[in-house]
PDB file of C-alpha atoms and ligand atoms in Angstrom:
ATOM      1  CA  UNK R   1    -209.555  57.506 226.082  1.00  0.00           C
ATOM      2  CA  UNK R   2    -212.973  56.599 224.933  1.00  0.00           C
ATOM      3  CA  UNK R   3    -215.186  59.405 224.444  1.00  0.00           C
ATOM      4  CA  UNK R   4    -218.489  59.952 222.530  1.00  0.00           C
ATOM      5  CA  UNK R   5    -217.762  62.101 219.783  1.00  0.00           C
ATOM      6  CA  UNK R   6    -221.448  63.178 218.838  1.00  0.00           C
ATOM      7  CA  UNK R   7    -221.823  65.277 222.179  1.00  0.00           C
ATOM      8  CA  UNK R   8    -218.677  67.095 221.561  1.00  0.00           C
ATOM      9  CA  UNK R   9    -217.639  69.942 219.369  1.00  0.00           C
ATOM     10  CA  UNK R  10    -214.981  69.900 216.771  1.00  0.00           C
ATOM     11  CA  UNK R  11    -211.726  71.666 216.476  1.00  0.00           C
ATOM     12  CA  UNK R  12    -211.033  73.187 213.298  1.00  0.00           C
ATOM     13  CA  UNK R  13    -207.396  74.338 212.759  1.00  0.00           C
ATOM     14  CA  UNK R  14    -207.633  76.994 210.161  1.00  0.00           C
ATOM     15  CA  UNK R  15    -205.263  78.964 208.037  1.00  0.00           C
ATOM     16  CA  UNK R  16    -206.269  82.784 207.475  1.00  0.00           C
ATOM     17  CA  UNK R  17    -203.781  83.322 204.702  1.00  0.00           C
ATOM     18  CA  UNK R  18    -201.284  86.332 204.853  1.00  0.00           C
ATOM     19  CA  UNK R  19    -204.098  88.911 205.461  1.00  0.00           C
ATOM     20  CA  UNK R  20    -205.976  89.879 202.483  1.00  0.00           C
ATOM     21  CA  UNK R  21    -209.452  88.402 203.291  1.00  0.00           C
ATOM     22  CA  UNK R  22    -209.939  87.498 199.674  1.00  0.00           C
ATOM     23  CA  UNK R  23    -207.061  85.248 199.859  1.00  0.00           C
ATOM     24  CA  UNK R  24    -209.045  83.169 202.570  1.00  0.00           C
ATOM     25  CA  UNK R  25    -210.055  79.805 201.299  1.00  0.00           C
ATOM     26  CA  UNK R  26    -213.961  79.061 200.940  1.00  0.00           C
ATOM     27  CA  UNK R  27    -213.451  76.291 203.449  1.00  0.00           C
ATOM     28  CA  UNK R  28    -211.997  78.821 206.031  1.00  0.00           C
ATOM     29  CA  UNK R  29    -214.803  81.174 205.414  1.00  0.00           C
ATOM     30  CA  UNK R  30    -217.402  78.691 205.887  1.00  0.00           C
ATOM     31  CA  UNK R  31    -215.941  77.309 209.270  1.00  0.00           C
ATOM     32  CA  UNK R  32    -215.721  80.895 210.346  1.00  0.00           C
ATOM     33  CA  UNK R  33    -219.513  81.329 209.834  1.00  0.00           C
ATOM     34  CA  UNK R  34    -220.264  78.220 211.727  1.00  0.00           C
ATOM     35  CA  UNK R  35    -217.773  78.030 214.741  1.00  0.00           C
ATOM     36  CA  UNK R  36    -219.210  79.077 218.128  1.00  0.00           C
ATOM     37  CA  UNK R  37    -215.905  80.225 219.340  1.00  0.00           C
ATOM     38  CA  UNK R  38    -212.934  81.635 217.451  1.00  0.00           C
ATOM     39  CA  UNK R  39    -209.428  81.625 218.870  1.00  0.00           C
ATOM     40  CA  UNK R  40    -207.490  84.328 216.950  1.00  0.00           C
ATOM     41  CA  UNK R  41    -203.783  85.000 216.486  1.00  0.00           C
ATOM     42  CA  UNK R  42    -202.460  88.479 216.643  1.00  0.00           C
ATOM     43  CA  UNK R  43    -201.188  87.975 212.978  1.00  0.00           C
ATOM     44  CA  UNK R  44    -204.906  87.452 211.627  1.00  0.00           C
ATOM     45  CA  UNK R  45    -205.720  90.553 209.653  1.00  0.00           C
ATOM     46  CA  UNK R  46    -208.527  93.026 210.946  1.00  0.00           C
ATOM     47  CA  UNK R  47    -210.270  92.557 207.719  1.00  0.00           C
ATOM     48  CA  UNK R  48    -210.420  88.854 208.382  1.00  0.00           C
ATOM     49  CA  UNK R  49    -211.512  89.243 211.834  1.00  0.00           C
ATOM     50  CA  UNK R  50    -214.490  91.513 210.581  1.00  0.00           C
ATOM     51  CA  UNK R  51    -215.709  88.279 208.891  1.00  0.00           C
ATOM     52  CA  UNK R  52    -216.301  86.641 212.213  1.00  0.00           C
ATOM     53  CA  UNK R  53    -220.191  86.870 213.058  1.00  0.00           C
ATOM     54  CA  UNK R  54    -221.020  88.955 216.031  1.00  0.00           C
ATOM     55  CA  UNK R  55    -222.802  85.897 217.730  1.00  0.00           C
ATOM     56  CA  UNK R  56    -219.504  84.157 217.923  1.00  0.00           C
ATOM     57  CA  UNK R  57    -217.100  84.254 220.775  1.00  0.00           C
ATOM     58  CA  UNK R  58    -213.710  85.429 220.059  1.00  0.00           C
ATOM     59  CA  UNK R  59    -210.721  84.657 222.064  1.00  0.00           C
ATOM     60  CA  UNK R  60    -207.417  86.700 221.556  1.00  0.00           C
ATOM     61  CA  UNK R  61    -204.339  84.322 221.937  1.00  0.00           C
ATOM     62  CA  UNK R  62    -201.837  86.245 220.016  1.00  0.00           C
ATOM     63  CA  UNK R  63    -198.614  87.996 221.143  1.00  0.00           C
ATOM     64  CA  UNK R  64    -196.566  90.814 219.841  1.00  0.00           C
ATOM     65  CA  UNK R  65    -192.764  90.299 219.279  1.00  0.00           C
ATOM     66  CA  UNK R  66    -190.947  90.038 222.522  1.00  0.00           C
ATOM     67  CA  UNK R  67    -194.026  90.426 224.609  1.00  0.00           C
ATOM     68  CA  UNK R  68    -195.901  88.005 226.734  1.00  0.00           C
ATOM     69  CA  UNK R  69    -198.386  85.608 225.053  1.00  0.00           C
ATOM     70  CA  UNK R  70    -200.729  83.045 225.995  1.00  0.00           C
ATOM     71  CA  UNK R  71    -198.800  79.895 226.735  1.00  0.00           C
ATOM     72  CA  UNK R  72    -199.271  77.168 224.204  1.00  0.00           C
ATOM     73  CA  UNK R  73    -200.641  74.827 227.069  1.00  0.00           C
ATOM     74  CA  UNK R  74    -203.172  77.255 227.842  1.00  0.00           C
ATOM     75  CA  UNK R  75    -204.417  77.651 224.382  1.00  0.00           C
ATOM     76  CA  UNK R  76    -204.572  73.825 223.881  1.00  0.00           C
ATOM     77  CA  UNK R  77    -206.651  73.523 226.930  1.00  0.00           C
ATOM     78  CA  UNK R  78    -209.009  76.418 226.160  1.00  0.00           C
ATOM     79  CA  UNK R  79    -209.647  74.809 222.686  1.00  0.00           C
ATOM     80  CA  UNK R  80    -210.264  71.314 224.349  1.00  0.00           C
ATOM     81  CA  UNK R  81    -212.522  72.484 227.203  1.00  0.00           C
ATOM     82  CA  UNK R  82    -214.629  74.369 224.675  1.00  0.00           C
ATOM     83  CA  UNK R  83    -215.040  71.339 222.423  1.00  0.00           C
ATOM     84  CA  UNK R  84    -215.709  69.049 225.246  1.00  0.00           C
ATOM     85  CA  UNK R  85    -218.869  71.231 226.167  1.00  0.00           C
ATOM     86  CA  UNK R  86    -220.081  70.918 222.812  1.00  0.00           C
ATOM     87  CA  UNK R  87    -219.026  74.146 221.056  1.00  0.00           C
ATOM     88  CA  UNK R  88    -217.439  73.911 217.357  1.00  0.00           C
ATOM     89  CA  UNK R  89    -214.178  75.723 217.917  1.00  0.00           C
ATOM     90  CA  UNK R  90    -211.993  77.661 215.136  1.00  0.00           C
ATOM     91  CA  UNK R  91    -208.404  77.977 215.873  1.00  0.00           C
ATOM     92  CA  UNK R  92    -207.629  80.648 213.276  1.00  0.00           C
ATOM     93  CA  UNK R  93    -204.007  81.328 212.621  1.00  0.00           C
ATOM     94  CA  UNK R  94    -202.071  83.372 209.990  1.00  0.00           C
ATOM     95  CA  UNK R  95    -200.937  81.790 206.746  1.00  0.00           C
ATOM     96  CA  UNK R  96    -201.088  78.102 206.991  1.00  0.00           C
ATOM     97  CA  UNK R  97    -201.338  76.354 210.399  1.00  0.00           C
ATOM     98  CA  UNK R  98    -198.513  73.917 209.991  1.00  0.00           C
ATOM     99  CA  UNK R  99    -195.978  76.490 208.630  1.00  0.00           C
ATOM    100  CA  UNK R 100    -194.222  77.835 211.660  1.00  0.00           C
ATOM    101  CA  UNK R 101    -197.464  78.160 213.444  1.00  0.00           C
ATOM    102  CA  UNK R 102    -197.747  75.510 216.167  1.00  0.00           C
ATOM    103  CA  UNK R 103    -200.899  73.961 214.490  1.00  0.00           C
ATOM    104  CA  UNK R 104    -199.285  70.472 214.822  1.00  0.00           C
ATOM    105  CA  UNK R 105    -199.247  70.663 218.570  1.00  0.00           C
ATOM    106  CA  UNK R 106    -202.528  71.748 218.711  1.00  0.00           C
ATOM    107  CA  UNK R 107    -203.561  69.025 216.541  1.00  0.00           C
ATOM    108  CA  UNK R 108    -201.831  66.426 218.696  1.00  0.00           C
ATOM    109  CA  UNK R 109    -203.408  67.755 222.010  1.00  0.00           C
ATOM    110  CA  UNK R 110    -206.983  67.649 220.655  1.00  0.00           C
ATOM    111  CA  UNK R 111    -206.528  64.005 219.464  1.00  0.00           C
ATOM    112  CA  UNK R 112    -205.110  63.096 222.738  1.00  0.00           C
ATOM    113  CA  UNK R 113    -208.142  64.372 224.177  1.00  0.00           C
ATOM    114  CA  UNK R 114    -210.116  62.104 221.803  1.00  0.00           C
ATOM    115  CA  UNK R 115    -211.491  65.068 219.828  1.00  0.00           C
ATOM    116  CA  UNK R 116    -212.507  65.326 216.287  1.00  0.00           C
ATOM    117  CA  UNK R 117    -209.855  67.731 214.451  1.00  0.00           C
ATOM    118  CA  UNK R 118    -209.897  68.998 210.877  1.00  0.00           C
ATOM    119  CA  UNK R 119    -206.982  71.209 209.272  1.00  0.00           C
ATOM    120  CA  UNK R 120    -207.948  73.737 206.860  1.00  0.00           C
ATOM    121  CA  UNK R 121    -204.861  74.854 205.145  1.00  0.00           C
ATOM    122  CA  UNK R 122    -204.195  78.371 204.250  1.00  0.00           C
ATOM    123  CA  UNK R 123    -201.857  80.184 202.073  1.00  0.00           C
ATOM    124  CA  UNK R 124    -198.534  80.649 203.834  1.00  0.00           C
ATOM    125  CA  UNK R 125    -196.865  83.979 204.084  1.00  0.00           C
ATOM    126  CA  UNK R 126    -193.794  83.043 201.781  1.00  0.00           C
ATOM    127  CA  UNK R 127    -196.362  81.902 198.877  1.00  0.00           C
ATOM    128  CA  UNK R 128    -198.890  84.580 199.135  1.00  0.00           C
ATOM    129  CA  UNK R 129    -196.918  87.569 199.751  1.00  0.00           C
ATOM    130  CA  UNK R 130    -194.164  86.636 197.165  1.00  0.00           C
ATOM    131  CA  UNK R 131    -196.756  85.777 194.387  1.00  0.00           C
ATOM    132  CA  UNK R 132    -198.645  88.932 195.200  1.00  0.00           C
ATOM    133  CA  UNK R 133    -195.362  91.040 194.986  1.00  0.00           C
ATOM    134  CA  UNK R 134    -194.924  89.318 191.491  1.00  0.00           C
ATOM    135  CA  UNK R 135    -191.921  87.218 192.916  1.00  0.00           C
ATOM    136  CA  UNK R 136    -191.906  83.597 191.705  1.00  0.00           C
ATOM    137  CA  UNK R 137    -190.332  81.429 194.546  1.00  0.00           C
ATOM    138  CA  UNK R 138    -188.731  79.157 191.747  1.00  0.00           C
ATOM    139  CA  UNK R 139    -188.165  80.098 188.293  1.00  0.00           C
ATOM    140  CA  UNK R 140    -186.631  78.067 185.494  1.00  0.00           C
ATOM    141  CA  UNK R 141    -182.701  78.906 185.235  1.00  0.00           C
ATOM    142  CA  UNK R 142    -182.833  81.132 188.158  1.00  0.00           C
ATOM    143  CA  UNK R 143    -183.755  78.959 191.236  1.00  0.00           C
ATOM    144  CA  UNK R 144    -184.381  75.200 191.635  1.00  0.00           C
ATOM    145  CA  UNK R 145    -185.237  75.225 195.306  1.00  0.00           C
ATOM    146  CA  UNK R 146    -187.019  77.219 197.675  1.00  0.00           C
ATOM    147  CA  UNK R 147    -186.228  77.020 201.657  1.00  0.00           C
ATOM    148  CA  UNK R 148    -188.484  78.489 204.260  1.00  0.00           C
ATOM    149  CA  UNK R 149    -186.555  79.095 207.294  1.00  0.00           C
ATOM    150  CA  UNK R 150    -187.549  80.423 210.794  1.00  0.00           C
ATOM    151  CA  UNK R 151    -185.132  83.155 212.005  1.00  0.00           C
ATOM    152  CA  UNK R 152    -186.694  83.026 215.820  1.00  0.00           C
ATOM    153  CA  UNK R 153    -184.860  80.992 218.222  1.00  0.00           C
ATOM    154  CA  UNK R 154    -184.766  81.343 221.997  1.00  0.00           C
ATOM    155  CA  UNK R 155    -180.991  81.693 221.832  1.00  0.00           C
ATOM    156  CA  UNK R 156    -178.505  81.145 218.946  1.00  0.00           C
ATOM    157  CA  UNK R 157    -180.053  80.336 215.621  1.00  0.00           C
ATOM    158  CA  UNK R 158    -179.385  76.624 214.884  1.00  0.00           C
ATOM    159  CA  UNK R 159    -179.498  76.950 211.325  1.00  0.00           C
ATOM    160  CA  UNK R 160    -177.142  75.146 208.773  1.00  0.00           C
ATOM    161  CA  UNK R 161    -176.094  78.461 207.197  1.00  0.00           C
ATOM    162  CA  UNK R 162    -173.643  76.757 204.834  1.00  0.00           C
ATOM    163  CA  UNK R 163    -176.542  74.821 202.897  1.00  0.00           C
ATOM    164  CA  UNK R 164    -178.677  78.036 202.836  1.00  0.00           C
ATOM    165  CA  UNK R 165    -175.680  79.913 201.190  1.00  0.00           C
ATOM    166  CA  UNK R 166    -175.781  77.611 198.086  1.00  0.00           C
ATOM    167  CA  UNK R 167    -176.462  79.388 194.807  1.00  0.00           C
ATOM    168  CA  UNK R 168    -179.503  79.271 192.516  1.00  0.00           C
ATOM    169  CA  UNK R 169    -182.042  78.743 195.282  1.00  0.00           C
ATOM    170  CA  UNK R 170    -184.610  80.900 196.871  1.00  0.00           C
ATOM    171  CA  UNK R 171    -184.586  81.702 200.900  1.00  0.00           C
ATOM    172  CA  UNK R 172    -187.670  82.726 202.583  1.00  0.00           C
ATOM    173  CA  UNK R 173    -187.048  84.025 206.447  1.00  0.00           C
ATOM    174  CA  UNK R 174    -190.053  84.277 208.539  1.00  0.00           C
ATOM    175  CA  UNK R 175    -189.549  86.127 211.783  1.00  0.00           C
ATOM    176  CA  UNK R 176    -186.379  87.580 210.339  1.00  0.00           C
ATOM    177  CA  UNK R 177    -186.628  91.209 210.968  1.00  0.00           C
ATOM    178  CA  UNK R 178    -184.694  91.301 214.299  1.00  0.00           C
ATOM    179  CA  UNK R 179    -182.061  89.061 212.992  1.00  0.00           C
ATOM    180  CA  UNK R 180    -181.492  90.762 209.675  1.00  0.00           C
ATOM    181  CA  UNK R 181    -178.064  91.529 210.683  1.00  0.00           C
ATOM    182  CA  UNK R 182    -177.118  88.027 211.686  1.00  0.00           C
ATOM    183  CA  UNK R 183    -178.775  86.692 208.293  1.00  0.00           C
ATOM    184  CA  UNK R 184    -176.600  88.910 206.258  1.00  0.00           C
ATOM    185  CA  UNK R 185    -173.577  88.210 208.011  1.00  0.00           C
ATOM    186  CA  UNK R 186    -173.974  84.646 208.124  1.00  0.00           C
ATOM    187  CA  UNK R 187    -174.826  84.078 204.544  1.00  0.00           C
ATOM    188  CA  UNK R 188    -172.115  86.302 203.333  1.00  0.00           C
ATOM    189  CA  UNK R 189    -169.457  84.670 205.689  1.00  0.00           C
ATOM    190  CA  UNK R 190    -170.757  81.243 204.132  1.00  0.00           C
ATOM    191  CA  UNK R 191    -170.006  82.484 200.526  1.00  0.00           C
ATOM    192  CA  UNK R 192    -173.374  84.009 199.278  1.00  0.00           C
ATOM    193  CA  UNK R 193    -172.500  86.982 197.279  1.00  0.00           C
ATOM    194  CA  UNK R 194    -173.323  90.364 198.802  1.00  0.00           C
ATOM    195  CA  UNK R 195    -174.766  91.332 195.543  1.00  0.00           C
ATOM    196  CA  UNK R 196    -177.511  88.767 195.639  1.00  0.00           C
ATOM    197  CA  UNK R 197    -180.704  90.451 195.221  1.00  0.00           C
ATOM    198  CA  UNK R 198    -183.480  90.158 197.811  1.00  0.00           C
ATOM    199  CA  UNK R 199    -186.999  91.748 198.955  1.00  0.00           C
ATOM    200  CA  UNK R 200    -188.230  92.432 202.139  1.00  0.00           C
ATOM    201  CA  UNK R 201    -192.108  92.158 202.284  1.00  0.00           C
ATOM    202  CA  UNK R 202    -193.860  94.012 204.978  1.00  0.00           C
ATOM    203  CA  UNK R 203    -197.512  93.433 205.896  1.00  0.00           C
ATOM    204  CA  UNK R 204    -197.927  91.413 202.414  1.00  0.00           C
ATOM    205  CA  UNK R 205    -201.173  91.389 200.896  1.00  0.00           C
ATOM    206  CA  UNK R 206    -202.664  94.033 203.240  1.00  0.00           C
ATOM    207  CA  UNK R 207    -203.606  97.932 202.687  1.00  0.00           C
ATOM    208  CA  UNK R 208    -200.313  98.795 204.395  1.00  0.00           C
ATOM    209  CA  UNK R 209    -198.117  96.557 202.585  1.00  0.00           C
ATOM    210  CA  UNK R 210    -194.531  97.953 201.941  1.00  0.00           C
ATOM    211  CA  UNK R 211    -192.123  96.084 199.586  1.00  0.00           C
ATOM    212  CA  UNK R 212    -188.435  96.822 199.394  1.00  0.00           C
ATOM    213  CA  UNK R 213    -185.888  95.584 196.937  1.00  0.00           C
ATOM    214  CA  UNK R 214    -182.009  95.573 197.725  1.00  0.00           C
ATOM    215  CA  UNK R 215    -178.876  93.360 197.878  1.00  0.00           C
ATOM    216  CA  UNK R 216    -178.000  90.821 200.756  1.00  0.00           C
ATOM    217  CA  UNK R 217    -174.954  93.412 201.629  1.00  0.00           C
ATOM    218  CA  UNK R 218    -177.592  95.925 202.469  1.00  0.00           C
ATOM    219  CA  UNK R 219    -179.996  93.885 204.438  1.00  0.00           C
ATOM    220  CA  UNK R 220    -179.534  95.305 207.785  1.00  0.00           C
ATOM    221  CA  UNK R 221    -179.382  98.812 206.819  1.00  0.00           C
ATOM    222  CA  UNK R 222    -182.633  98.280 204.679  1.00  0.00           C
ATOM    223  CA  UNK R 223    -184.307  97.080 207.674  1.00  0.00           C
ATOM    224  CA  UNK R 224    -183.217  99.910 210.135  1.00  0.00           C
ATOM    225  CA  UNK R 225    -183.213 102.764 207.683  1.00  0.00           C
ATOM    226  CA  UNK R 226    -186.932 101.922 206.784  1.00  0.00           C
ATOM    227  CA  UNK R 227    -187.859 100.896 210.262  1.00  0.00           C
ATOM    228  CA  UNK R 228    -189.264  97.570 209.087  1.00  0.00           C
ATOM    229  CA  UNK R 229    -191.477  95.989 211.504  1.00  0.00           C
ATOM    230  CA  UNK R 230    -193.226  92.713 212.006  1.00  0.00           C
ATOM    231  CA  UNK R 231    -194.959  90.866 210.262  1.00  0.00           C
ATOM    232  CA  UNK R 232    -192.242  90.902 207.547  1.00  0.00           C
ATOM    233  CA  UNK R 233    -190.600  88.462 205.247  1.00  0.00           C
ATOM    234  CA  UNK R 234    -186.886  88.441 203.792  1.00  0.00           C
ATOM    235  CA  UNK R 235    -186.953  86.750 200.355  1.00  0.00           C
ATOM    236  CA  UNK R 236    -183.392  86.339 199.183  1.00  0.00           C
ATOM    237  CA  UNK R 237    -182.475  85.169 195.714  1.00  0.00           C
ATOM    238  CA  UNK R 238    -182.403  86.168 192.179  1.00  0.00           C
ATOM    239  CA  UNK R 239    -185.919  85.458 191.624  1.00  0.00           C
ATOM    240  CA  UNK R 240    -186.579  88.793 193.511  1.00  0.00           C
ATOM    241  CA  UNK R 241    -185.437  90.660 190.499  1.00  0.00           C
ATOM    242  CA  UNK R 242    -188.604  89.707 188.643  1.00  0.00           C
ATOM    243  CA  UNK R 243    -190.803  91.309 191.234  1.00  0.00           C
ATOM    244  CA  UNK R 244    -193.426  93.862 189.909  1.00  0.00           C
ATOM    245  CA  UNK R 245    -191.699  96.834 191.188  1.00  0.00           C
ATOM    246  CA  UNK R 246    -188.158  95.790 191.397  1.00  0.00           C
ATOM    247  CA  UNK R 247    -187.188  97.224 187.921  1.00  0.00           C
ATOM    248  CA  UNK R 248    -189.466 100.318 188.508  1.00  0.00           C
ATOM    249  CA  UNK R 249    -187.671 100.726 191.623  1.00  0.00           C
ATOM    250  CA  UNK R 250    -184.140 100.527 189.987  1.00  0.00           C
ATOM    251  CA  UNK R 251    -185.364 103.067 187.357  1.00  0.00           C
ATOM    252  CA  UNK R 252    -186.971 105.302 189.733  1.00  0.00           C
ATOM    253  CA  UNK R 253    -183.588 105.387 191.831  1.00  0.00           C
ATOM    254  CA  UNK R 254    -181.589 106.193 188.524  1.00  0.00           C
ATOM    255  CA  UNK R 255    -184.217 108.833 187.795  1.00  0.00           C
ATOM    256  CA  UNK R 256    -183.935 110.329 191.142  1.00  0.00           C
ATOM    257  CA  UNK R 257    -180.000 110.423 190.715  1.00  0.00           C
ATOM    258  CA  UNK R 258    -180.244 112.090 187.509  1.00  0.00           C
ATOM    259  CA  UNK R 259    -182.768 114.649 188.667  1.00  0.00           C
ATOM    260  CA  UNK R 260    -180.546 115.310 191.728  1.00  0.00           C
ATOM    261  CA  UNK R 261    -177.362 115.452 189.845  1.00  0.00           C
TER     262      UNK R 261
HETATM  263  N1  SAH A   1    -198.347  80.314 209.960  1.00  0.00           N
HETATM  264  C1  SAH A   1    -197.811  81.595 209.126  1.00  0.00           C
HETATM  265  C2  SAH A   1    -196.411  81.967 209.880  1.00  0.00           C
HETATM  266  C3  SAH A   1    -196.217  82.280 211.241  1.00  0.00           C
HETATM  267  S1  SAH A   1    -194.834  82.730 211.966  1.00  0.00           S
HETATM  268  C4  SAH A   1    -197.845  81.435 207.852  1.00  0.00           C
HETATM  269  O1  SAH A   1    -197.964  80.230 207.165  1.00  0.00           O
HETATM  270  O2  SAH A   1    -197.515  82.484 207.067  1.00  0.00           O
HETATM  271  C5  SAH A   1    -195.042  84.594 211.717  1.00  0.00           C
HETATM  272  C6  SAH A   1    -194.148  85.139 210.582  1.00  0.00           C
HETATM  273  O3  SAH A   1    -195.076  85.187 209.437  1.00  0.00           O
HETATM  274  C7  SAH A   1    -194.041  86.797 210.569  1.00  0.00           C
HETATM  275  O4  SAH A   1    -193.168  86.977 211.560  1.00  0.00           O
HETATM  276  C8  SAH A   1    -193.432  87.140 209.340  1.00  0.00           C
HETATM  277  O5  SAH A   1    -192.217  86.750 208.944  1.00  0.00           O
HETATM  278  C9  SAH A   1    -194.552  85.987 208.394  1.00  0.00           C
HETATM  279  N2  SAH A   1    -195.643  86.519 208.053  1.00  0.00           N
HETATM  280  C10 SAH A   1    -196.812  86.306 208.104  1.00  0.00           C
HETATM  281  N3  SAH A   1    -197.856  87.047 207.490  1.00  0.00           N
HETATM  282  C11 SAH A   1    -197.120  88.085 206.821  1.00  0.00           C
HETATM  283  C12 SAH A   1    -197.560  89.314 205.986  1.00  0.00           C
HETATM  284  N4  SAH A   1    -198.596  89.576 205.585  1.00  0.00           N
HETATM  285  N5  SAH A   1    -196.652  89.972 205.502  1.00  0.00           N
HETATM  286  C13 SAH A   1    -195.242  89.590 205.882  1.00  0.00           C
HETATM  287  N6  SAH A   1    -194.741  88.644 206.525  1.00  0.00           N
HETATM  288  C14 SAH A   1    -195.798  87.825 206.928  1.00  0.00           C
END
């Protein structure tokens, strides 16, 4: 389609990072200040929403897990229609827009409509939440690879569990809380030691953040006992031992046991 791009608005597909507004990029902040319309995901934190100027129009398109959301097609159409009317549009997404974020689909739709698109990267949850918790995703001698995995699928998870069960690497499961039992069973049955350490990071980098350290063999129980809810990440691998409060927790547990004895 041949279109006159100067009369049309531009679509910015923007990553908002894991939640702490100070982890927003300067570019994301600038786009937020200048866009006429902002289409916002549920995952975008309240603190970041508060940075959207009151003159801008906000369109909520997020969904809570298991609930009805605005279908992706409808979001694409909304973005395109607004830009065709001459508005600059910001599609604000949690983390990085291209990591389990469907940003690629929005980019394709906008390009097919002949619109100008710019992607503003964001700090993806794995990188942001782990680093802020003191967990290096790779570490010399402990982990030579890191794999980001989505644990959400319409039906059975179609995952190469054997490859994931290899030692000396880090696994980060997105959207994995409801599948905690399956992750534990699959990895252990493929040979990953149940004593492999892990961390669960709920609401990473946000004021309500909770971090739990434990072992693969306890994953399901940890999720149930602590009533962990989305958004949360499961980080599996020996690197989690380096987490800022991993040692503290162990020594606190020891202290508690001594105290109760
Ligand atoms: N595009 C996003 C991921 C979207 S999928 C990104 O790059 O981060 C949504 C999943 O991301 C959640 O289910 C959770 O697993 C993870 N997530 C996002 N923000 C998080 C946060 N602040 N703390 C923990 N997990 C988070």
